[in-house]
Each structure stands twice: as C-alpha cells, then as structure tokens.
Coordinates of C-alpha atoms and ligand atoms in Angstrom, one line a residue:
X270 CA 0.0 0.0 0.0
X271 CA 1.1 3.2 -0.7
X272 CA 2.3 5.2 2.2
X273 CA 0.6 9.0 1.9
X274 CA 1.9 11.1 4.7
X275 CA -0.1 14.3 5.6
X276 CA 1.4 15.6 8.4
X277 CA 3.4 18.1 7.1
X278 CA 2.1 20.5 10.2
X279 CA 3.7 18.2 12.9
X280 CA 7.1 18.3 11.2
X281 CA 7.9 18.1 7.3
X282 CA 8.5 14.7 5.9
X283 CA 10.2 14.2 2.9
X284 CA 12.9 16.8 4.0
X285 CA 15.1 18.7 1.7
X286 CA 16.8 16.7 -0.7
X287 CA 20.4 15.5 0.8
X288 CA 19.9 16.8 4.6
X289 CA 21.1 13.9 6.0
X290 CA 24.3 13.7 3.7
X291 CA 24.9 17.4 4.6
X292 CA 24.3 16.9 8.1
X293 CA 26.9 13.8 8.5
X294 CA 29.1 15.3 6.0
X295 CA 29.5 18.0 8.6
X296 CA 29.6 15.8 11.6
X297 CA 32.0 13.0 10.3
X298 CA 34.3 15.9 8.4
X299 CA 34.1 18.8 10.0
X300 CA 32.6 18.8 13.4
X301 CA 33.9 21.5 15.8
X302 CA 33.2 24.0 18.0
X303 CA 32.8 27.6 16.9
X304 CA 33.4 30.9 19.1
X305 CA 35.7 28.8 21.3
X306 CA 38.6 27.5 19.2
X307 CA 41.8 29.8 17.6
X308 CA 42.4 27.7 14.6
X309 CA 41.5 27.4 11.0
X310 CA 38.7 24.9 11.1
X311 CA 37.0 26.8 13.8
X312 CA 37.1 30.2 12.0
X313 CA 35.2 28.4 8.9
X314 CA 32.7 26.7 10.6
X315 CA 32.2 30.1 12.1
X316 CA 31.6 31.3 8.6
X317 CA 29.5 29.0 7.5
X318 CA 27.1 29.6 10.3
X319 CA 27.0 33.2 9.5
X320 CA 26.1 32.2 6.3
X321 CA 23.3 30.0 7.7
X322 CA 22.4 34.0 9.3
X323 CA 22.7 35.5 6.0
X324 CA 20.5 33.3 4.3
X325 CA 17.8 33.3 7.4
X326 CA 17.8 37.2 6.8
X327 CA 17.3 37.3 3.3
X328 CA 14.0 34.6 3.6
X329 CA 12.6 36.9 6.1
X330 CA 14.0 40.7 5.6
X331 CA 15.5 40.5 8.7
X332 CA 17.9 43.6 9.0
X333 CA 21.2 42.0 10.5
X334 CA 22.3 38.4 10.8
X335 CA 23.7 39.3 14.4
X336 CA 20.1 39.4 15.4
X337 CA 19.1 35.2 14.2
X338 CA 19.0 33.6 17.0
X339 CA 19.5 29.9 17.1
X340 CA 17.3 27.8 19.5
X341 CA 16.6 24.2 20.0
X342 CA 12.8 24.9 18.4
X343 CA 9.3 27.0 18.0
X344 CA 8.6 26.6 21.6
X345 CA 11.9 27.1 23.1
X346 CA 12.2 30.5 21.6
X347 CA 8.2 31.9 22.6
X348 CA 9.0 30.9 26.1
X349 CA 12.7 33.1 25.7
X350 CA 10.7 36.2 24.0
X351 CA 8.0 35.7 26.6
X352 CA 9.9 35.3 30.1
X353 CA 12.8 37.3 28.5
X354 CA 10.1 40.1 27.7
X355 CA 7.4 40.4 30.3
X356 CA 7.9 40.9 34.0
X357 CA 4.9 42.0 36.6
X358 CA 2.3 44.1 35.5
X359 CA 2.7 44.0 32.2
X360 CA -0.2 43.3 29.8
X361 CA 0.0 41.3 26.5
X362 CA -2.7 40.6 23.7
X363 CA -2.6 37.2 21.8
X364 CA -5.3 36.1 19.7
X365 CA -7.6 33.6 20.7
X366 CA -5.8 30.7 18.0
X367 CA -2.6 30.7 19.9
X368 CA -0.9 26.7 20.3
X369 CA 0.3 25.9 23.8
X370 CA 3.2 26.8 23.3
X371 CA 2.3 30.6 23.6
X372 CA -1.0 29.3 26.0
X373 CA 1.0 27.4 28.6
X374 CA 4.0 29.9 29.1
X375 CA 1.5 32.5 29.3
X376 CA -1.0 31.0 31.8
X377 CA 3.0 30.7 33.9
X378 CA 3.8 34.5 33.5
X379 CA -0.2 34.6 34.7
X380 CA 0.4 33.4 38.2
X381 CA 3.7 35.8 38.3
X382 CA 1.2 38.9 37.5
X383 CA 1.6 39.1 34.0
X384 CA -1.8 40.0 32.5
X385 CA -3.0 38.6 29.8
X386 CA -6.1 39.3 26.8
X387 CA -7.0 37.1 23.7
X388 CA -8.6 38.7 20.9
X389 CA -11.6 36.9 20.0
X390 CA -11.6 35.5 16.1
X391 CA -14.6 34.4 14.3
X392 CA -16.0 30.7 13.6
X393 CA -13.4 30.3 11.0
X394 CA -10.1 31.2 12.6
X395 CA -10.5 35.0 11.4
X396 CA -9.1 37.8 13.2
X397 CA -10.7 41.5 12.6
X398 CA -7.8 43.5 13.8
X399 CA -9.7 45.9 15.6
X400 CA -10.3 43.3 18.1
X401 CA -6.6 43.7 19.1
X402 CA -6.8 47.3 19.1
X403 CA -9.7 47.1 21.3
X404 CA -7.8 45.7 23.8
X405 CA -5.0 47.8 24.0
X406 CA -3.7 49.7 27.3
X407 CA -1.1 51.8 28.9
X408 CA 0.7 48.6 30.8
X409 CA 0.1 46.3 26.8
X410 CA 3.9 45.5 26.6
X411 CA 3.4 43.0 23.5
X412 CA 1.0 41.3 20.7
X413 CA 1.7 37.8 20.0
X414 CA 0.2 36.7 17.0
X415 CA 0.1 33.4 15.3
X416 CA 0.1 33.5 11.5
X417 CA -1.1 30.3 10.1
X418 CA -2.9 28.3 12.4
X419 CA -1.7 24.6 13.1
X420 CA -5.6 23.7 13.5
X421 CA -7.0 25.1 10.2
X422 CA -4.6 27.1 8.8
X423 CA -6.3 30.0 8.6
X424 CA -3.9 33.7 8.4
X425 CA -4.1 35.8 10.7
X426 CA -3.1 39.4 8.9
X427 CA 0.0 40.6 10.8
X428 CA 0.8 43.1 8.4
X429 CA -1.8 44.9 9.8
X430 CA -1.6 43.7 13.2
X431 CA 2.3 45.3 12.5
X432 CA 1.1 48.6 11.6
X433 CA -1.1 49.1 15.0
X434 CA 1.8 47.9 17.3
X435 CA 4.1 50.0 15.2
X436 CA 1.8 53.5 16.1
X437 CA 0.8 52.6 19.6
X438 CA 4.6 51.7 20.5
X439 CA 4.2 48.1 21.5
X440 CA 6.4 44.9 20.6
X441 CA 4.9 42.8 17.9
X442 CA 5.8 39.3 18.0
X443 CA 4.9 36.7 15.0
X444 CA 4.6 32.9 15.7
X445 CA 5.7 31.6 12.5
X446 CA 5.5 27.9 12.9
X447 CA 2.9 27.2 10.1
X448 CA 4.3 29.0 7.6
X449 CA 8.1 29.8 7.9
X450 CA 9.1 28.6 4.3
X451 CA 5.7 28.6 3.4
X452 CA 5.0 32.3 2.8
X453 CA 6.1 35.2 2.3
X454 CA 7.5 37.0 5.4
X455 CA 8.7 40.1 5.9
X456 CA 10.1 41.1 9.2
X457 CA 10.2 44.7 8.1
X458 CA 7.2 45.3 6.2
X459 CA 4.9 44.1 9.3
X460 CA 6.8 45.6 11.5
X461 CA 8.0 42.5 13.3
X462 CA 10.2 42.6 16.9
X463 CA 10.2 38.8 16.7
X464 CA 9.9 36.2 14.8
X465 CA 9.8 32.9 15.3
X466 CA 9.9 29.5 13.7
X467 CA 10.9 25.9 14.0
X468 CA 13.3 24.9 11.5
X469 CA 11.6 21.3 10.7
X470 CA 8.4 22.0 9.8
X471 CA 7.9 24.0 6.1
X472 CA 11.8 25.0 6.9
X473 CA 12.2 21.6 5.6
X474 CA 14.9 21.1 7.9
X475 CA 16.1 18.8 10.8
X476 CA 14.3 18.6 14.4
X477 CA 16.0 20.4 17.1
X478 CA 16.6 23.6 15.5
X479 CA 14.7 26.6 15.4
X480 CA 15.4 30.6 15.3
X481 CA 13.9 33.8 16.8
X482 CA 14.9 36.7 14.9
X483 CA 15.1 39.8 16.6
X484 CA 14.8 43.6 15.7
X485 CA 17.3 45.5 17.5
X486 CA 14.9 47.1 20.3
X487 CA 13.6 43.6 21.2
X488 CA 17.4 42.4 21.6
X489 CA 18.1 44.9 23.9
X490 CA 14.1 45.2 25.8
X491 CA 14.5 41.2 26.4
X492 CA 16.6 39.8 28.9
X493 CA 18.2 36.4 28.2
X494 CA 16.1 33.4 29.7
X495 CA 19.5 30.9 30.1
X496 CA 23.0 32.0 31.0
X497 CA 26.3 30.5 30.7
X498 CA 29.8 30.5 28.8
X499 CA 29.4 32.2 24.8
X500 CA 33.1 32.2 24.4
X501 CA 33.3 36.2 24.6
X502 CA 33.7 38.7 27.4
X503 CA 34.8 35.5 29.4
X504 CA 35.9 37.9 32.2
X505 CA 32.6 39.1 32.9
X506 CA 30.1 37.3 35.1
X507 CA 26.9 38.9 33.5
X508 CA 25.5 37.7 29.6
X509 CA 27.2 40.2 27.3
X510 CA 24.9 42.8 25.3
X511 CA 26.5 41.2 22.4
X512 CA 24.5 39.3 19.8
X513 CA 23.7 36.8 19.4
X514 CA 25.7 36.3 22.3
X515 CA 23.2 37.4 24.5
X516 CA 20.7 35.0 24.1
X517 CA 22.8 32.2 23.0
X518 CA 25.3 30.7 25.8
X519 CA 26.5 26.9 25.5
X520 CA 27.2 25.0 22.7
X521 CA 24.9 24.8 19.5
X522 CA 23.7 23.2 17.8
X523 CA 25.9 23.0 14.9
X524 CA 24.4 20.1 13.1
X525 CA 21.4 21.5 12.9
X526 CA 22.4 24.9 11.7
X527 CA 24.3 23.1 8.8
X528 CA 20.9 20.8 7.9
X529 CA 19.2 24.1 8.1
X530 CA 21.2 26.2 6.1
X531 CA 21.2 23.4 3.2
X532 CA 17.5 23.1 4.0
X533 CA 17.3 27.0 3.2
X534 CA 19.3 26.6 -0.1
X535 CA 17.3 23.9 -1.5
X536 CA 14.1 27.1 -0.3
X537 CA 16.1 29.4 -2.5
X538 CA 17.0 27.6 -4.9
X539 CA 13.7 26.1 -5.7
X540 CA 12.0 29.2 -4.7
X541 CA 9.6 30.5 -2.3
X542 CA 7.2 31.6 -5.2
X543 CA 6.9 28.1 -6.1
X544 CA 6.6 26.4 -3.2
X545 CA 3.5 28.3 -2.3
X546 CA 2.0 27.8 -5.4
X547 CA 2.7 24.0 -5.2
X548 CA 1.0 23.9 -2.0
X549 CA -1.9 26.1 -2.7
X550 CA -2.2 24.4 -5.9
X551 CA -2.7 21.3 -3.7
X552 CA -4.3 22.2 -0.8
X553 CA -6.7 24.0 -3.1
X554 CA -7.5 20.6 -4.6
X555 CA -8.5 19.0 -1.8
X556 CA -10.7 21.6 -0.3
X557 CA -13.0 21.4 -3.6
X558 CA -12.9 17.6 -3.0
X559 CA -14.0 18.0 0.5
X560 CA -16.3 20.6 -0.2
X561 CA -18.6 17.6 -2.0
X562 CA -18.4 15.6 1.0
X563 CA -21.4 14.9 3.2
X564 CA -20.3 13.5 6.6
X565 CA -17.9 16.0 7.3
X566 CA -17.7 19.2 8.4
X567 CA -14.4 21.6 7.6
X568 CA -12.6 23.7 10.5
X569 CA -12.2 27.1 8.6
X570 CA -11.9 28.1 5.2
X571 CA -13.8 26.6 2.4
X572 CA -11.2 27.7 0.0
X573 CA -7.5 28.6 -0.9
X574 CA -7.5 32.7 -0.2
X575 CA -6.3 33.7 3.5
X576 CA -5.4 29.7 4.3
X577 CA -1.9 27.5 4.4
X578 CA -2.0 24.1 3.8
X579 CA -3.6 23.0 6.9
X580 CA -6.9 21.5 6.6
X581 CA -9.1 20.0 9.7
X582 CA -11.9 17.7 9.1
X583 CA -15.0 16.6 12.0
X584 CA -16.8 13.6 11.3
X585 CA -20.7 14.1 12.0
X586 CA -21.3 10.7 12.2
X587 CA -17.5 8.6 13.3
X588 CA -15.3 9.4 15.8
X589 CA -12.2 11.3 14.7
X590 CA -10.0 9.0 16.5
X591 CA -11.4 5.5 14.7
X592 CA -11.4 8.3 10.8
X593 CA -7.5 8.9 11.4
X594 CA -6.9 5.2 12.3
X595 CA -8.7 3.8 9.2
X596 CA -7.0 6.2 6.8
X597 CA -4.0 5.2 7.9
X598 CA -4.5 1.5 8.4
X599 CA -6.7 0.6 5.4
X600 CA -5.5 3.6 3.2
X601 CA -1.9 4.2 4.2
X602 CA -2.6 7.8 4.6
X603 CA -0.6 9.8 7.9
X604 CA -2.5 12.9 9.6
X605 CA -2.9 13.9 13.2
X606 CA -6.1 13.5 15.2
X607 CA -7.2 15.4 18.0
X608 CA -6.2 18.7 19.8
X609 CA -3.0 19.5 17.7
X610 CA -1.7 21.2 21.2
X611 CA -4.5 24.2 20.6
X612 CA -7.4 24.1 22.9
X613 CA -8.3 27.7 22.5
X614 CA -8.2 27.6 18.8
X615 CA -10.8 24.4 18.7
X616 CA -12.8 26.0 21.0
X617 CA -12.7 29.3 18.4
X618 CA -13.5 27.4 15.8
X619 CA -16.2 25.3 17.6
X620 CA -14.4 21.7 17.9
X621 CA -13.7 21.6 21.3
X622 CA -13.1 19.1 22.8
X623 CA -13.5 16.5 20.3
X624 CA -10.7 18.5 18.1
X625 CA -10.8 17.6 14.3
X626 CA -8.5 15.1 11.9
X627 CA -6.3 17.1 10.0
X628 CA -4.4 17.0 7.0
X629 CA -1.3 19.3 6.6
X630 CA 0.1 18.9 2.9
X631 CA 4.3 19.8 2.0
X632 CA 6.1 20.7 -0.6
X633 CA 6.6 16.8 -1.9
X634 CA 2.9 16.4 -1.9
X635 CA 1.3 15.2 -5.1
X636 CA -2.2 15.7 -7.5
X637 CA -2.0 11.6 -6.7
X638 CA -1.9 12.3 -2.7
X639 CA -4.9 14.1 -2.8
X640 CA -6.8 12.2 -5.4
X641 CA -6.4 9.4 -3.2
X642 CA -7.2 10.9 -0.2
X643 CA -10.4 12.0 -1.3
X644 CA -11.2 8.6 -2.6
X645 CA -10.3 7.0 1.1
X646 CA -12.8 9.4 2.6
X647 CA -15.4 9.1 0.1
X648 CA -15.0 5.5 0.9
X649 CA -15.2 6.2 4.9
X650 CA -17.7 8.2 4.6
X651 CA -20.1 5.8 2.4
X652 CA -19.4 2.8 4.7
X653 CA -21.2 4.6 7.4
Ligands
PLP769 C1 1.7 27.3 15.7 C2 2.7 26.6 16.4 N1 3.5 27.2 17.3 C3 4.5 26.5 18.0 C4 4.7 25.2 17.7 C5 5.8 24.5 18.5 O1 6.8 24.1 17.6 P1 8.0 23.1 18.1 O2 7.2 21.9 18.6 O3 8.8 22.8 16.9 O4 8.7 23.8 19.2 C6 4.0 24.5 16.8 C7 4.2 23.1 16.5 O5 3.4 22.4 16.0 C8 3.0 25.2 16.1 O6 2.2 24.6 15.1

C-alpha cells in the first residue's frame, strides 16, 4: 500500500533533498566548535554559520544576521521572547488561536502577575484587527500573534496587526510555525520585533533547531532566559549585550544549523514563489474535493485565499480517533487527530473538545496524494 503522509504541520517529511548527507558530512568531516577554538577549522565553521544568518535574513527581511538567534525549536524560543520580555504588570494581547506553546507559558507568567487578553476571532479562525486594538492599554507591553494556524490554517493578517503595534509603541511578536518557508514573510514590512519559527516543519529542515529573529529594540528590551559560557567577554560574570551572544550561551547546535542552512538553499533555490503555489495548488484541490463531501464538516476556510496548507476535518457521524486510524491503516494515509496542542483555537472554531483530523500537505505532496485521499474518505464516509 502506498504510504501518503499528511502531516506536514507536525514536522515536514520528505525533508530537503540530501539533509542527512549534509548533516553527517558535517559531523563525520568537520565537526567542531565555533566561538571557542583559535584555529583554522573553527574560524570556517564560524563562517558557514553566519552564512546560515545571512540566508535566514534574506528569507525573512531581517535587518542583520547578528540578530538570528539559534534555539533548539518553535517553543523554546516563545518561552525566551515571553519570560525574556514580560515581568509584573505587564499586559500582552494574543489572539484567541494561539498553540500551547504561547498558551501554557502564558498561563505561567499569569500566576507571576503578567496579565494577559485574547482577541476573539470568528468561527473560521479570522481575526478582525480591531479586536486587538480594542484591547489595548497603557501597561500592553506585547501582541503575539500566530500566522497560520496549526488547527485550520487559517492567516491571521500581521501586516496589519504590525502597523497598529508599530503607532501605539508596542512589541509585535509573530509565531511563524505554520508558515516559515511557506510564505512570504517580511520582518520589516509588518513591523516585526520577533519572529519565530521551527526549522523542521515547512523549513524543511532537521528537528531540534529553530530561530527567533530579533529587531534590535527587542534584543536589547528582552533579557536572556539561560545563561552560561558564549566564548566572549569570558571575564565578565553577567551575559554580554553582544548578539547573538546574549541570548545564545552553550554549545549549539551546529548540526542542525548546517541541515538548516542546506535546508534553506534547497528554499532558495527552488523558490519560495513556487513552493506556495505548489501547495496552494494542492491544498486548493483538496478543499474542492472535500467541499462535495457529506459526513464531514471543515474547520475554517472553504477555499484557498487567507489559508496555508492545513486542513481540519469533524466527522458528524464517526469518531475522529477510529477516521484517522482507518485512513492510515486501510488507506496508508498519515494525519494527526485530536487537539494538535491548541485548545483555544478548537474552541474558536467550535471543535472543542473532540478537536478535528487534520491534514497538513508539503512541498513533496502530489495531485495523486490528494486524489487518493479524497477517494479514502469518500469510501469512509459511504461505509457509514
Ligand atoms: C503554531 C505553532 N506554534 C508553535 C509550535 C511549536 O513548535 P515546536 O514543537 O517545533 O517547538 C507549533 C508546532 O506544531 C505550532 O504549530
């Protein structure tokens, strides 16, 4: 049987072409240290990762590689621009389609007097901006905004989001999980003080990397959540101000930067343009298909404008758990049931607490993935 894997949203699967070569090409070749050791092999490796930077920059107009910030993933760096950012008092405005990993460090900082509002979005995952400005007052420190949720993939518009946080003063934070090689992003245009984004998801990259880029008044607002040895101003006992230094102590991860920065070639080389039109292309497909179905009901948008390639499905009449196991086991076909880690979005969107299957499609997804995954649940959905 065919193996259809549509799970993309959890973590990207075909990744780029010849990541694990690059990656043990590194680590069998060329695996030092960097920032710590005064020879040759050292000072390239350095290079190469602020090539990895470089690259990271140009994806997302970010204005200096000295602000990319490597971190072990997604919800390692919310909880550093989070804790790092907010202390007592201070008030922050997410939107009501946040994943836990914005919901659970939050609900922390809560019970340390950090106050905290969700702007309400619609049935379908839509945010009317207003609703943030709504909520805004003198203590609001930060918005945190999602872009493409993980439920139903729905945007959320930051650019404008960007331009309120930008006149009223306030830090403007982007969770780019969903969509980080996916979209187009640009750090500048909306206005961004942080953005974030796992580097094995649509990164198309390895797991255990990730990267919060910074603008240069959110490195220096932001105090650093870990501390430790960066290999510079050793004779202080403070972090240095120095970035990335500051946020960055211990060894990295330098295998993962290198599967990354390949990862980011193959983005560039195939480019970005074409990648989101594969996937709309695709995820557009599929929607029409499941717009025919009767059994079903879809979790947000009916079709391909405002969306990523996230698409949640609630069977009327079959559990969700028993729909994702026969797909896979009589149909060979991978998605994720349940909460996908985002109460308050299900309960947005009205699937709470039986949460939704869903199907999140990649790059390497095919015409013939969705064809036959339209066939499998036209054949689920008949048997009942
Ligand atoms: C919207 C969103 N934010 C954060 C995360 C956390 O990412 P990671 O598990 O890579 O840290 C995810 C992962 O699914 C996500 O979808």
């Amino acid at each position: 049987m065919k193996q259809i894997y549509c799970d993309n949203g959890s973590t990207s699967f075909p990744k780029a072409p010849g990541l694990g070569e690059a990656i043990g090409k590194h680590i069998d070749f060329n695996g030092y240290n960097i920032s710590r050791g005064g020879y040759r092999k050292a000072y390239s490796l350095e290079g190469e990762i602020i090539e990895a930077r470089e690259a990271l920059c140009r994806l997302f107009h970010c204005t200096d590689p000295k602000n990319v910030i490597f971190t072990p993933g997604a919800t390692i760096g919310l909880n550093m621009v989070l804790k790092g950012l907010l202390k007592k008092g201070d008030h922050v405005i997410t939107t009501s389609m946040e994943h836990n990993a914005v919901v659970r460090p939050l609900t922390q900082l809560e019970k340390e007097g950090v106050l905290w509002s969700e702007a309400q979005c619609d049935a379908q995952g839509r945010l009317n901006v207003e609703e943030i400005r709504k909520l805004i007052r003198p203590e609001t420190k930060l918005v945190l905004a999602i872009h493409g949720s993980n439920v139903c993939g729905t945007l959320i518009p930051i650019k404008e989001i960007g331009s309120i946080c930008k006149e009223t003063e306030i830090f403007f934070c982007v969770d780019a999980s969903q969509t980080a090689g996916s979209a187009f992003i640009d750090m500048e245009e909306c206005c961004a003080d942080a953005l974030i984004a796992p580097g094995h998801k649509a990164l198309l990259g390895p797991q255990g990397i990730g990267i919060v880029l910074l603008s240069k008044r959110m490195a220096g607002a932001m105090k650093p959540l870990f501390s430790g040895g960066t290999g510079s101003a050793s004779d202080k006992e403070e972090m240095p101000e120095l970035l990335p230094d500051k946020f960055q102590p211990g060894t990295l991860n330098i295998p993962g930067i290198i599967g990354l920065k390949h990862a980011v070639d193959f983005i560039e080389k195939e480019g970005l343009a074409a990648i989101i039109e594969k996937k709309q292309r695709i995820t557009d497909a599929f929607l029409e298909e499941v717009s025919n179905m009767k059994g079903v009901r879809l979790a947000g948008l009916p079709s391909g404008g405002g969306r990523c390639a996230v698409v949640s499905l609630d069977f009327v009449n079959l559990d969700n758990a028993e729909a994702a196991f026969t797909l896979e086991n009589e149909f060979g076909i991978m998605t994720r049931c349940g909460l996908h880690c985002a109460p308050h979005a299900h309960k947005t969107l009205g699937t709470f607490p039986q949460g939704t299957v869903r199907f999140s499609f990649g790059y390497f997804n095919t015409m013939l993935d969705i064809r036959l995954a339209a066939g499998a649940l036209n054949r689920i959905l008949s048997s009942r």
